[in-house]
Amino acid sequence: MLRITWVSVIIVAFVILLTACGASKNEMAQSALSEESKTITNEVVIKATNWEFDKAEYRIKKGEAVKLTLDPESGVHSIAFKGVGIKELRSGDSEVVAINEAGTYELFCNTMCGPGHANMKAKLIVE
Ligand SMILES: [Cu+2]
């Protein structure tokens, strides 16, 4: 009789433990998701082909959280940014950035991609 009681206590404790873990995991996933959708307010997709970017200028607002993505439509390219602390984007990369200083920053292809490589330049304008 006593033995059965101990077994059920252990089972009940185990079930409570499992439920508690499951709940906290769900809450964490949800808060991470809503946190992300709250912070990113703009998305800029820079398309690269052989041998140009799809726009000469990409405009964003000062201080806004922007998701920058390099979408390689043809060839192998990467993007480096001059004068602003954005790390290099490689094919398919996304990076969330916020630039607090208005200005015009140059971006260029940073992978030797062929004869038109030197022409692959554009501007990131922060207003
Ligand atoms: Cu290139």
Coordinates of C-alpha atoms and ligand atoms in Angstrom, one line a residue:
M1 CA 0.0 0.0 0.0
L2 CA 2.8 2.4 1.0
R3 CA 4.8 1.4 -2.0
I4 CA 2.0 2.3 -4.4
T5 CA 1.6 5.7 -2.8
W6 CA 5.3 6.5 -3.3
V7 CA 5.1 5.4 -6.9
S8 CA 2.2 7.7 -7.6
V9 CA 3.9 10.6 -5.8
I10 CA 6.9 10.2 -8.1
I11 CA 4.7 9.9 -11.2
V12 CA 2.7 13.0 -10.3
A13 CA 5.9 15.0 -9.6
F14 CA 7.4 13.9 -12.9
V15 CA 4.2 15.0 -14.8
I16 CA 4.3 18.4 -13.1
L17 CA 7.9 18.8 -14.0
L18 CA 7.3 17.9 -17.6
T19 CA 4.3 20.3 -17.9
A20 CA 6.3 23.1 -16.3
C21 CA 9.2 22.7 -18.7
G22 CA 6.9 22.5 -21.7
A23 CA 5.1 25.7 -20.7
S24 CA 8.2 27.8 -20.1
K25 CA 9.7 26.7 -23.5
N26 CA 6.5 27.8 -25.3
E27 CA 6.5 31.1 -23.5
M28 CA 10.1 31.7 -24.5
A29 CA 9.5 30.9 -28.2
Q30 CA 6.5 33.3 -28.3
S31 CA 8.3 36.2 -26.6
A32 CA 11.3 35.8 -28.9
L33 CA 9.0 35.9 -31.9
S34 CA 7.0 39.0 -30.8
E35 CA 10.3 40.6 -29.8
E36 CA 11.6 40.2 -33.3
S37 CA 8.5 41.4 -35.1
K38 CA 8.5 44.5 -32.8
T39 CA 12.0 45.5 -33.5
I40 CA 12.3 45.1 -37.3
T41 CA 10.5 48.0 -38.9
N42 CA 11.8 47.8 -42.4
E43 CA 13.2 45.3 -44.8
V44 CA 15.6 46.0 -47.7
V45 CA 16.4 43.3 -50.2
I46 CA 19.4 44.1 -52.4
K47 CA 19.3 42.0 -55.5
A48 CA 22.6 41.3 -57.2
T49 CA 23.1 40.1 -60.8
N50 CA 26.1 40.0 -63.1
W51 CA 27.1 42.9 -62.8
E52 CA 24.9 45.2 -61.0
F53 CA 22.7 45.8 -58.0
D54 CA 18.9 46.2 -58.7
K55 CA 19.0 49.8 -57.5
A56 CA 21.5 52.7 -57.5
E57 CA 20.2 53.8 -54.1
Y58 CA 18.7 52.1 -51.1
R59 CA 17.0 54.4 -48.6
I60 CA 16.3 53.8 -44.9
K61 CA 15.5 55.9 -41.9
K62 CA 17.9 56.9 -39.2
G63 CA 17.6 54.7 -36.2
E64 CA 15.1 52.2 -37.6
A65 CA 15.8 48.5 -37.3
V66 CA 16.2 47.3 -40.9
K67 CA 16.7 43.8 -42.1
L68 CA 19.2 43.9 -44.9
T69 CA 19.3 40.9 -47.2
L70 CA 21.6 40.1 -50.2
D71 CA 19.5 38.2 -52.7
P72 CA 21.9 36.8 -55.4
E73 CA 19.9 36.4 -58.7
S74 CA 22.9 35.5 -60.7
G75 CA 26.6 35.1 -60.1
V76 CA 28.4 35.0 -56.8
H77 CA 28.6 38.4 -54.9
S78 CA 28.9 39.9 -51.5
I79 CA 28.3 43.3 -50.2
A80 CA 30.6 45.5 -48.1
F81 CA 29.7 48.8 -46.7
K82 CA 32.0 51.8 -46.4
G83 CA 32.1 54.1 -43.4
V84 CA 29.4 52.3 -41.4
G85 CA 29.7 49.4 -39.1
I86 CA 27.7 46.8 -41.1
K87 CA 29.4 43.5 -41.5
E88 CA 29.8 42.1 -45.0
L89 CA 26.7 40.3 -46.5
R90 CA 27.3 37.1 -48.4
S91 CA 24.9 35.4 -50.8
G92 CA 21.6 34.9 -49.0
D93 CA 22.8 36.6 -45.8
S94 CA 20.4 38.8 -43.7
E95 CA 21.5 41.2 -41.1
V96 CA 19.4 43.5 -38.8
V97 CA 21.0 46.9 -38.5
A98 CA 20.2 50.3 -37.1
I99 CA 22.2 53.2 -38.3
N100 CA 22.0 56.2 -36.0
E101 CA 23.9 58.7 -38.2
A102 CA 22.2 60.1 -41.3
G103 CA 24.4 60.1 -44.4
T104 CA 25.2 58.5 -47.7
Y105 CA 27.2 55.3 -47.4
E106 CA 28.8 53.5 -50.3
L107 CA 28.2 49.8 -50.7
F108 CA 30.0 47.6 -53.2
C109 CA 30.5 44.0 -54.3
N110 CA 33.4 42.5 -52.3
T111 CA 33.8 39.2 -54.2
M112 CA 35.8 39.1 -57.4
C113 CA 32.8 38.1 -59.6
G114 CA 34.0 38.7 -63.1
P115 CA 34.6 41.5 -65.7
G116 CA 31.9 43.9 -64.4
H117 CA 32.9 43.5 -60.7
A118 CA 34.3 47.1 -60.4
N119 CA 30.9 48.5 -61.5
M120 CA 29.0 46.9 -58.8
K121 CA 28.4 49.9 -56.5
A122 CA 25.4 51.5 -55.0
K123 CA 24.5 53.8 -52.1
L124 CA 22.8 53.3 -48.8
I125 CA 21.1 56.6 -47.9
V126 CA 20.2 57.1 -44.3
E127 CA 17.7 60.0 -43.8
Ligands
CU1 CU 31.9 41.4 -57.6

